[in-house]
PDB file of C-alpha atoms and ligand atoms in Angstrom:
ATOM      1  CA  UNK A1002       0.000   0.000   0.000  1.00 95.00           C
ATOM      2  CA  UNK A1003       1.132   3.574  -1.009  1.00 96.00           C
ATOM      3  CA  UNK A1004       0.763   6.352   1.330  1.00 96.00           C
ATOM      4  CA  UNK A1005       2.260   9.314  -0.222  1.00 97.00           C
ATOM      5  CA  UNK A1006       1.925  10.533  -3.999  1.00 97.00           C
ATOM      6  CA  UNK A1007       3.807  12.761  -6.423  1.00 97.00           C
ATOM      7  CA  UNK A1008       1.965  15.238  -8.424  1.00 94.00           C
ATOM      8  CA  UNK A1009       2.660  13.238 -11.516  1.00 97.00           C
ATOM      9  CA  UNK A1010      -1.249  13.067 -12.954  1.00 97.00           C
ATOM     10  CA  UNK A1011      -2.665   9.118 -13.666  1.00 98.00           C
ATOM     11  CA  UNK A1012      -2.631   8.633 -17.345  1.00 98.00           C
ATOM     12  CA  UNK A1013      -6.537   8.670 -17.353  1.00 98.00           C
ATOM     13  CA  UNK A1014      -6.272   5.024 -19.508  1.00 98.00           C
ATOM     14  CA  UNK A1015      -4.662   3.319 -16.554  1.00 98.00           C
ATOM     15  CA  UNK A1016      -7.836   4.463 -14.799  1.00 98.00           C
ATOM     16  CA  UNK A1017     -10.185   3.232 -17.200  1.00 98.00           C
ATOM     17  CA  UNK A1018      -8.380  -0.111 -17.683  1.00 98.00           C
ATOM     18  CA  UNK A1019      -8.716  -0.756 -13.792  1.00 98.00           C
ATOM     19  CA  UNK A1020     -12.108  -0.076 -13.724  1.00 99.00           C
ATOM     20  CA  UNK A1021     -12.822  -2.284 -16.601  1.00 98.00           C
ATOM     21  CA  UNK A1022     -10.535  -4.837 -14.436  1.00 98.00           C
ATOM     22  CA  UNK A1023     -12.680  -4.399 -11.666  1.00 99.00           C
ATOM     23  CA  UNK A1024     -16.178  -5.320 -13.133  1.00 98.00           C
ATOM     24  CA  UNK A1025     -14.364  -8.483 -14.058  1.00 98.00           C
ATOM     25  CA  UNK A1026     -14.036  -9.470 -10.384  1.00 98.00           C
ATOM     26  CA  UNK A1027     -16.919 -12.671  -9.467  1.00 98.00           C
ATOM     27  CA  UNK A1028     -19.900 -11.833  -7.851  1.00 98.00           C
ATOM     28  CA  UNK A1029     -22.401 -14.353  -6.494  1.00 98.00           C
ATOM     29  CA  UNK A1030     -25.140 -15.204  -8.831  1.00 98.00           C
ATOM     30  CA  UNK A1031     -23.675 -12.621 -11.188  1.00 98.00           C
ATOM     31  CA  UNK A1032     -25.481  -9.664  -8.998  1.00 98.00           C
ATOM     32  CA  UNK A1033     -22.411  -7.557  -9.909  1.00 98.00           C
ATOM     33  CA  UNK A1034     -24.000  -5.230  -7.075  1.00 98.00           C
ATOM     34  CA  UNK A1035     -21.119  -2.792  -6.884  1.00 98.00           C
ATOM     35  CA  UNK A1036     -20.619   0.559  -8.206  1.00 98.00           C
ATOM     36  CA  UNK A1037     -17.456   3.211  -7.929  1.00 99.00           C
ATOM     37  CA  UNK A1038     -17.523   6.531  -7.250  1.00 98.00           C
ATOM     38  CA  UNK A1039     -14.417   7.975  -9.276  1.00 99.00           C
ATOM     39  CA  UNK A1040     -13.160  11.233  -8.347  1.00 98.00           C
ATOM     40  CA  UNK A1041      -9.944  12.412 -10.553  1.00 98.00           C
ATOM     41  CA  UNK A1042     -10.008  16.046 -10.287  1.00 98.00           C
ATOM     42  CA  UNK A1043      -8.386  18.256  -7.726  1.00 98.00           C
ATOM     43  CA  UNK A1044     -11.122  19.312  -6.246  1.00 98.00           C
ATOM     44  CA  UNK A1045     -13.355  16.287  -6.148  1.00 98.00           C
ATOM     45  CA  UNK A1046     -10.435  14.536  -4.430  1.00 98.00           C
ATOM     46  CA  UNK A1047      -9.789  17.692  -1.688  1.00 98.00           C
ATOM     47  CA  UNK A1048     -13.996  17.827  -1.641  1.00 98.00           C
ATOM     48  CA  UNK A1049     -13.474  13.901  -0.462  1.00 98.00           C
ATOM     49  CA  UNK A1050     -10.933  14.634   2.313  1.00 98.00           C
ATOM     50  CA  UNK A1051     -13.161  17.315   3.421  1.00 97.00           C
ATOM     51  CA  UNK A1052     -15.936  15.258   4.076  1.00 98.00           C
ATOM     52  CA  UNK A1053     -13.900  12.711   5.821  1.00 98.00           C
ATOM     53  CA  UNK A1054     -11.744  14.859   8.034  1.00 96.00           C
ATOM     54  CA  UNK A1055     -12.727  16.550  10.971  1.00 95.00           C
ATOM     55  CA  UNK A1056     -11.606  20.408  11.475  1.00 93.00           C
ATOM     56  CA  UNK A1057      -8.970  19.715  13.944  1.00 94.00           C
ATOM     57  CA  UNK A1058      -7.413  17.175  11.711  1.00 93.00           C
ATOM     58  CA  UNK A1059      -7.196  19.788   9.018  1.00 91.00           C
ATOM     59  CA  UNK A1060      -5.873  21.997  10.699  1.00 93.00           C
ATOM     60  CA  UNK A1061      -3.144  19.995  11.528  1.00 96.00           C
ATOM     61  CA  UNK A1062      -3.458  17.071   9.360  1.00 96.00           C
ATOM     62  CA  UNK A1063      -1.337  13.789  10.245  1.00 96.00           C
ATOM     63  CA  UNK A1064       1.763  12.173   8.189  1.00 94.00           C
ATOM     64  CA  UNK A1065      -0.986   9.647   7.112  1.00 95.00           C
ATOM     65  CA  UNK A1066      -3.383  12.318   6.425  1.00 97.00           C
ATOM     66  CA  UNK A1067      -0.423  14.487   4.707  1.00 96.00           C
ATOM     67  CA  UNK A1068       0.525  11.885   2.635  1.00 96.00           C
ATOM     68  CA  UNK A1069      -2.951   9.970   1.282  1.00 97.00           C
ATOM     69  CA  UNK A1070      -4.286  14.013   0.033  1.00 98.00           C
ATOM     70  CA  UNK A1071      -1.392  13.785  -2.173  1.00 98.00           C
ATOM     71  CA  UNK A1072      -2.878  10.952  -4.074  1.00 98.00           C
ATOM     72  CA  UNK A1073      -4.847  12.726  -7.759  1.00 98.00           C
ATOM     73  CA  UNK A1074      -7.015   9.923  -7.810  1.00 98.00           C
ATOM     74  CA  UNK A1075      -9.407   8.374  -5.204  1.00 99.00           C
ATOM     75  CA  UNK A1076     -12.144   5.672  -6.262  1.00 99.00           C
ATOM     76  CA  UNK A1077     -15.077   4.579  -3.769  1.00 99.00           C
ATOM     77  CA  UNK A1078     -16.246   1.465  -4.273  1.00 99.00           C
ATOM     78  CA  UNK A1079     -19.874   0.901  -2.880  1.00 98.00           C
ATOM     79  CA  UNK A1080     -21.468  -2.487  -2.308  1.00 98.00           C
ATOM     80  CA  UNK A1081     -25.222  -3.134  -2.900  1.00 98.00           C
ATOM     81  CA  UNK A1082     -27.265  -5.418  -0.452  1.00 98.00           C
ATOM     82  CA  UNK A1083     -30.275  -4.678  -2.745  1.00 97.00           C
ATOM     83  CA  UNK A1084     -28.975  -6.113  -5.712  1.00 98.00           C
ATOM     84  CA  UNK A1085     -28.495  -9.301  -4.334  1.00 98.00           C
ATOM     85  CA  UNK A1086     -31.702  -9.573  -2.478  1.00 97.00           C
ATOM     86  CA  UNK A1087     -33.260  -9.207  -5.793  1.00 97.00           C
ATOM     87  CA  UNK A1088     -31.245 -11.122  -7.678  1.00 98.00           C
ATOM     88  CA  UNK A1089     -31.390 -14.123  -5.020  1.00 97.00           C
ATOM     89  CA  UNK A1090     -35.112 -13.397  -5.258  1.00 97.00           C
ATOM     90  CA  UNK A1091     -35.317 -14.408  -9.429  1.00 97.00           C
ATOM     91  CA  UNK A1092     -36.732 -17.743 -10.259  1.00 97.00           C
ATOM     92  CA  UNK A1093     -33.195 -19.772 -10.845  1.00 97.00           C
ATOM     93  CA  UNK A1094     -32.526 -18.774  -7.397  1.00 96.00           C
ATOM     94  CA  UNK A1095     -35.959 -18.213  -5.713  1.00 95.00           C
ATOM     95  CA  UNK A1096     -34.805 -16.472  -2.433  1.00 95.00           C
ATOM     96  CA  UNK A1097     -38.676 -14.518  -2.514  1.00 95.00           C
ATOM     97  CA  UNK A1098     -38.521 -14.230   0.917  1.00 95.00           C
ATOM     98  CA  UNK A1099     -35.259 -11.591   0.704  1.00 92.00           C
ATOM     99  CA  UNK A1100     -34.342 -13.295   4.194  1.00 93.00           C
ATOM    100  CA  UNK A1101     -31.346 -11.368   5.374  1.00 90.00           C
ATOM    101  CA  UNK A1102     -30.646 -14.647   7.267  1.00 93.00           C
ATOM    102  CA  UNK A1103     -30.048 -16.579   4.262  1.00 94.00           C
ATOM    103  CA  UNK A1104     -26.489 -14.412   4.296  1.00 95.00           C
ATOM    104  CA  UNK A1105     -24.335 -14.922   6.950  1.00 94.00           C
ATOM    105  CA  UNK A1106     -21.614 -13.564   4.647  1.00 96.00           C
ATOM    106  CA  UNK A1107     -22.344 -10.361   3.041  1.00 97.00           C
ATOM    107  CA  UNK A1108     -21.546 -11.223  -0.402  1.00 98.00           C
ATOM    108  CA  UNK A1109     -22.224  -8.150  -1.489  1.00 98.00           C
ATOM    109  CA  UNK A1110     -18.964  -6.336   0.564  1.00 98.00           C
ATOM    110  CA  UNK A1111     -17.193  -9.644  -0.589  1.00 98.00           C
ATOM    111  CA  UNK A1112     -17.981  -8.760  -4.275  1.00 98.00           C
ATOM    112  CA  UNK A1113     -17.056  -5.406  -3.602  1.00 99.00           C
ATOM    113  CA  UNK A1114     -13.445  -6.181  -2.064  1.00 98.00           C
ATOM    114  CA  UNK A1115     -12.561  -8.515  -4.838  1.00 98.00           C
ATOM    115  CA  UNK A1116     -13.418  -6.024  -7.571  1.00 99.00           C
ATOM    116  CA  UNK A1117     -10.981  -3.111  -5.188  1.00 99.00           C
ATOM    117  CA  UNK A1118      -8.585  -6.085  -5.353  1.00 98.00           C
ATOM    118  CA  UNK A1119      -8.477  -6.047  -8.878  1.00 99.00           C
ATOM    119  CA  UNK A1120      -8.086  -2.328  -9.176  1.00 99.00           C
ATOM    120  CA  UNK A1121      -4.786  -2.114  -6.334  1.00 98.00           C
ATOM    121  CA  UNK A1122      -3.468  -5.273  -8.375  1.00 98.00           C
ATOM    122  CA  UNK A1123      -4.199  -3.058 -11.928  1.00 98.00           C
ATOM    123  CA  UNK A1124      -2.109   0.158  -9.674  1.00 98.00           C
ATOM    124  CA  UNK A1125       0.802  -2.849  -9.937  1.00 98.00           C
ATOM    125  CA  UNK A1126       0.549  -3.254 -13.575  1.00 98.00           C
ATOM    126  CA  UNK A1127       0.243   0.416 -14.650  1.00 98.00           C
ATOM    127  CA  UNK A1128       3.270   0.985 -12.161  1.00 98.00           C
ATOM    128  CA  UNK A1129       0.946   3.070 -10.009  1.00 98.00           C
ATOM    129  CA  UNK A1130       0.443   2.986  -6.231  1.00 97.00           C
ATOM    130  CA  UNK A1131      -2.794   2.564  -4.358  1.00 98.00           C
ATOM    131  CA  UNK A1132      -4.208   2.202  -0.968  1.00 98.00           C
ATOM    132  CA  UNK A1133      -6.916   0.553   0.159  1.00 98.00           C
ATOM    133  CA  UNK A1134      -8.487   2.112   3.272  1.00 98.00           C
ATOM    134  CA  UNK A1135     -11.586   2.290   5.531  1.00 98.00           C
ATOM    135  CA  UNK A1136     -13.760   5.465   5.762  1.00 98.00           C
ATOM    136  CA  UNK A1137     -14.720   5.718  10.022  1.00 96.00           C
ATOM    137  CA  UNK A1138     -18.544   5.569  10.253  1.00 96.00           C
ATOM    138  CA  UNK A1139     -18.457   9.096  11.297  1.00 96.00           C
ATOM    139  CA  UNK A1140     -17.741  10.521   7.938  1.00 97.00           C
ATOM    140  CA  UNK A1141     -20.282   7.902   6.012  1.00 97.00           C
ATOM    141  CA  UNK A1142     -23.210  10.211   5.922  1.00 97.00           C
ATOM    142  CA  UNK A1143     -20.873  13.515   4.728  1.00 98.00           C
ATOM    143  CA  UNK A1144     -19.593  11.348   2.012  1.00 98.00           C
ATOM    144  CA  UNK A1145     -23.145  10.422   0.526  1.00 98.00           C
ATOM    145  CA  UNK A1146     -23.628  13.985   0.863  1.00 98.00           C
ATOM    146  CA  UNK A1147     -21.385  15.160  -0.781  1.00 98.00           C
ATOM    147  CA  UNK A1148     -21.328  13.039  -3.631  1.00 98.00           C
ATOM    148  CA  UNK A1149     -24.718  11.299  -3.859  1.00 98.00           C
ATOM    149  CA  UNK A1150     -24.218   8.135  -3.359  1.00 98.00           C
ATOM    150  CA  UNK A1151     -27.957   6.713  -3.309  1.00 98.00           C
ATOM    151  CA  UNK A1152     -29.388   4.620  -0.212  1.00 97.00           C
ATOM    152  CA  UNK A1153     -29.056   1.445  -1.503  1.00 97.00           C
ATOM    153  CA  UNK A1154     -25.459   1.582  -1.894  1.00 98.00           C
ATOM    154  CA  UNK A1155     -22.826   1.291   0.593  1.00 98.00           C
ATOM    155  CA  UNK A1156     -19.228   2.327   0.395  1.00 98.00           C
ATOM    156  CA  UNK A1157     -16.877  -0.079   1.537  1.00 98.00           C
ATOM    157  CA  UNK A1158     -13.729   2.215   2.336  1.00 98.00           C
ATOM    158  CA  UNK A1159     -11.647   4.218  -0.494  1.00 98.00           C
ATOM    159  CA  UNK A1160      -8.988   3.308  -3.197  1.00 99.00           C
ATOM    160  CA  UNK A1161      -5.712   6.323  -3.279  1.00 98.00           C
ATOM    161  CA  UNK A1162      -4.105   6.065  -7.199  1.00 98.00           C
ATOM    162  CA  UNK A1163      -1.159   7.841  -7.923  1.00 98.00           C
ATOM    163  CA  UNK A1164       2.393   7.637  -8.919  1.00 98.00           C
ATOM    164  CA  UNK A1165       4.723   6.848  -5.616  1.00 96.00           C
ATOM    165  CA  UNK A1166       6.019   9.781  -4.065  1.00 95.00           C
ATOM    166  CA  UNK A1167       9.732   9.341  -3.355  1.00 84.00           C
ATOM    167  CA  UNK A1168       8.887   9.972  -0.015  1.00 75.00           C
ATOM    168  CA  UNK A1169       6.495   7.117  -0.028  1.00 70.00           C
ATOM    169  CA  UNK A1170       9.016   4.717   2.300  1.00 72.00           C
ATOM    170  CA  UNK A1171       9.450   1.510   1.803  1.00 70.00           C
ATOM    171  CA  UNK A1172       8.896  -0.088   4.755  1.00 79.00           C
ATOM    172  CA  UNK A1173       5.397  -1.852   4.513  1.00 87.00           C
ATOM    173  CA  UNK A1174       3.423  -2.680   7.743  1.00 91.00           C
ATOM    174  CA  UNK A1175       5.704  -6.811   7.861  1.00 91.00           C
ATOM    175  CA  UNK A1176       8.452  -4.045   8.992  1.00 91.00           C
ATOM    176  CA  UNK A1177       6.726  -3.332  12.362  1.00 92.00           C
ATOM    177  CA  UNK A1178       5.006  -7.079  12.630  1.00 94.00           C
ATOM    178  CA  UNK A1179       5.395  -9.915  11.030  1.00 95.00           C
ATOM    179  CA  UNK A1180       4.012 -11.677   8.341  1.00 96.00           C
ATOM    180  CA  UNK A1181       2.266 -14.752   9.388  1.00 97.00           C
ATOM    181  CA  UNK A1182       3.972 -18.165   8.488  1.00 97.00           C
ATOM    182  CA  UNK A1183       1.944 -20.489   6.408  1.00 96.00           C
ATOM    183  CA  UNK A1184       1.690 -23.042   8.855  1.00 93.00           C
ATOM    184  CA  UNK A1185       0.140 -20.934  11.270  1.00 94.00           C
ATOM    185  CA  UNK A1186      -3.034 -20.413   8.701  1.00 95.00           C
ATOM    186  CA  UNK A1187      -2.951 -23.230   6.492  1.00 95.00           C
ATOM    187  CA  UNK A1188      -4.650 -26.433   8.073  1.00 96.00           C
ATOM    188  CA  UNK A1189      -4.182 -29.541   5.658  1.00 95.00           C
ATOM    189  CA  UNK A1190      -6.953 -31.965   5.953  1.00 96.00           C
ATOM    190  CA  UNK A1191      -7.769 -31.207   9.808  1.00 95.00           C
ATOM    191  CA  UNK A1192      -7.614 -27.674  11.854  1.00 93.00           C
ATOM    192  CA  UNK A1193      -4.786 -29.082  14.214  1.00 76.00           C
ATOM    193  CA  UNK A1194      -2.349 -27.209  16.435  1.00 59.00           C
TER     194      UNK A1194
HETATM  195  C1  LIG B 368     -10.232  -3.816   4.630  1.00 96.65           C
HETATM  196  C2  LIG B 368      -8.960  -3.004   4.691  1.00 96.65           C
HETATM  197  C3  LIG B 368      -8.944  -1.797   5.382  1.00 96.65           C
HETATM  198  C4  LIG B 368      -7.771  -1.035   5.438  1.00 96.65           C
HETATM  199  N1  LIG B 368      -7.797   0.174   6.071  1.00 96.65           N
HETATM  200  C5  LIG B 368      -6.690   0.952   6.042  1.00 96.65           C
HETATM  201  C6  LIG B 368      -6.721   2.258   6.600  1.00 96.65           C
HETATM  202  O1  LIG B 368      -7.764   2.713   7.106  1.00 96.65           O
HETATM  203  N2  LIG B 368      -5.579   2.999   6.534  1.00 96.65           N
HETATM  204  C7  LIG B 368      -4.447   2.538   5.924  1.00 96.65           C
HETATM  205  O2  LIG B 368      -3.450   3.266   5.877  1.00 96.65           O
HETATM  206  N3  LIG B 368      -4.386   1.291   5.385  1.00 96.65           N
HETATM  207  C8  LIG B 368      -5.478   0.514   5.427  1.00 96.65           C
HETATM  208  N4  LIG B 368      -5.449  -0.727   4.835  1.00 96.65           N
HETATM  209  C9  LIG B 368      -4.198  -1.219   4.243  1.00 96.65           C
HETATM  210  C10 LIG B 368      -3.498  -2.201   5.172  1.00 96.65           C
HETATM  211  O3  LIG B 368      -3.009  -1.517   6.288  1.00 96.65           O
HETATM  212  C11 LIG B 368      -2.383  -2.886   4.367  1.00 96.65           C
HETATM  213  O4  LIG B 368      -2.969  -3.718   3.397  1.00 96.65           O
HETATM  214  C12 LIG B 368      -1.452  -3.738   5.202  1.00 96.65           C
HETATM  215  O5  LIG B 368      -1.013  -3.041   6.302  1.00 96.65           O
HETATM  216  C13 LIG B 368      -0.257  -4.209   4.368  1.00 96.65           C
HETATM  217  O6  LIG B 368       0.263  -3.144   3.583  1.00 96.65           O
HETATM  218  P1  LIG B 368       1.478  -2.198   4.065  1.00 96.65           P
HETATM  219  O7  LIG B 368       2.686  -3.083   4.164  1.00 96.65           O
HETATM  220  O8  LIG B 368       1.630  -1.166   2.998  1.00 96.65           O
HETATM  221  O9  LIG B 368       1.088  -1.593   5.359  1.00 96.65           O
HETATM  222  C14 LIG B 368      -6.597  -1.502   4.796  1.00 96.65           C
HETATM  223  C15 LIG B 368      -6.624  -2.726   4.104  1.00 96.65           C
HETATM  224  C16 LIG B 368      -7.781  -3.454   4.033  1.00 96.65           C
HETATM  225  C17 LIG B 368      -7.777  -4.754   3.254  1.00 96.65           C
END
């Protein structure tokens, strides 16, 4: 994950090629129930920290903070619980009830993340950085606000896209804790240990 950009702009292909990527990502029973909010100008992007930041923060924003406004690109992906209630609901499936119970995953976040996947592993072809990160609950309403994202869909954190910053670092978060060994989280045949 990137965390600090240089003003370089996003070659506006690159972004088109990892949105394209994206809708390529599986979704159960096809419900494709995603949709991304793209924001690629200046003032979209400051308009998202904005919403997002509180007024002390911005006053005196954070290295984090600092860094992640740098980015000239951030995408929202949004999740929709609707469209796979109706979906489920059509006669191959035949879910009429919509019973929320019949989910114990939400497929529709799970949709949602592999589709962002798809776009930070698109940043790695187009040489680009990205960061994947959560928006806090406080700051959910502002952002539907502010860019009208409808009811029905839900976004499931933000995307950063930009060109790496040379002060970008490059010690990733397995430089402050490690990176868990395969034997602790693979279990061959029988959870053991
Ligand atoms: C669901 C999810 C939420 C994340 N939220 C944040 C976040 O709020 N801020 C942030 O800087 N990184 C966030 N990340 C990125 C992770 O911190 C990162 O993937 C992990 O630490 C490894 O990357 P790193 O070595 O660059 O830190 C998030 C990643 C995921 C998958």
């Amino acid at each position: 994950m990137v965390r600090a950009y240089s003003d370089r702009p996003v070659d506006p292909a690159a972004i088109e090629r990892a949105l394209r990527n994206a809708v390529r990502a599986p979704s159960a029973g096809f419900s494709q129930g995603w949709a991304f909010l793209v924001l690629d100008t200046r003032a979209d992007v400051d308009a998202f920290w904005s919403a997002t930041t509180d007024a002390a923060a911005e006053a005196e924003p954070d290295s984090w903070l600092t860094g992640m406004r740098t980015a000239p690109v951030v995408i929202v992906p949004c999740s929709s619980k609707a469209a796979y209630l109706g979906r489920y609901a059509e006669p191959d499936k035949g879910w009429t009830d919509l019973d929320e119970a019949r989910w114990p995953v939400p497929f529709w976040h799970m949709d949602t993340a592999m589709a962002s996947l798809l776009i930070l592993l698109t940043a790695v072809d187009e040489g680009l950085g990205a960061c994947f990160f959560g928006i806090p609950p406080d700051y959910d309403a502002a952002v539907r606000e502010r860019f009208g994202i409808p009811e029905d869909f839900d976004p499931v954190g933000a995307i950063t896209l930009g060109h790496r910053s040379d002060q970008a670092g490059a010690a990733g978060s397995p430089s402050r804790r490690p990176r868990k060994d395969l034997a602790e989280v693979v279990h061959r045949g029988r959870w053991s240990g």
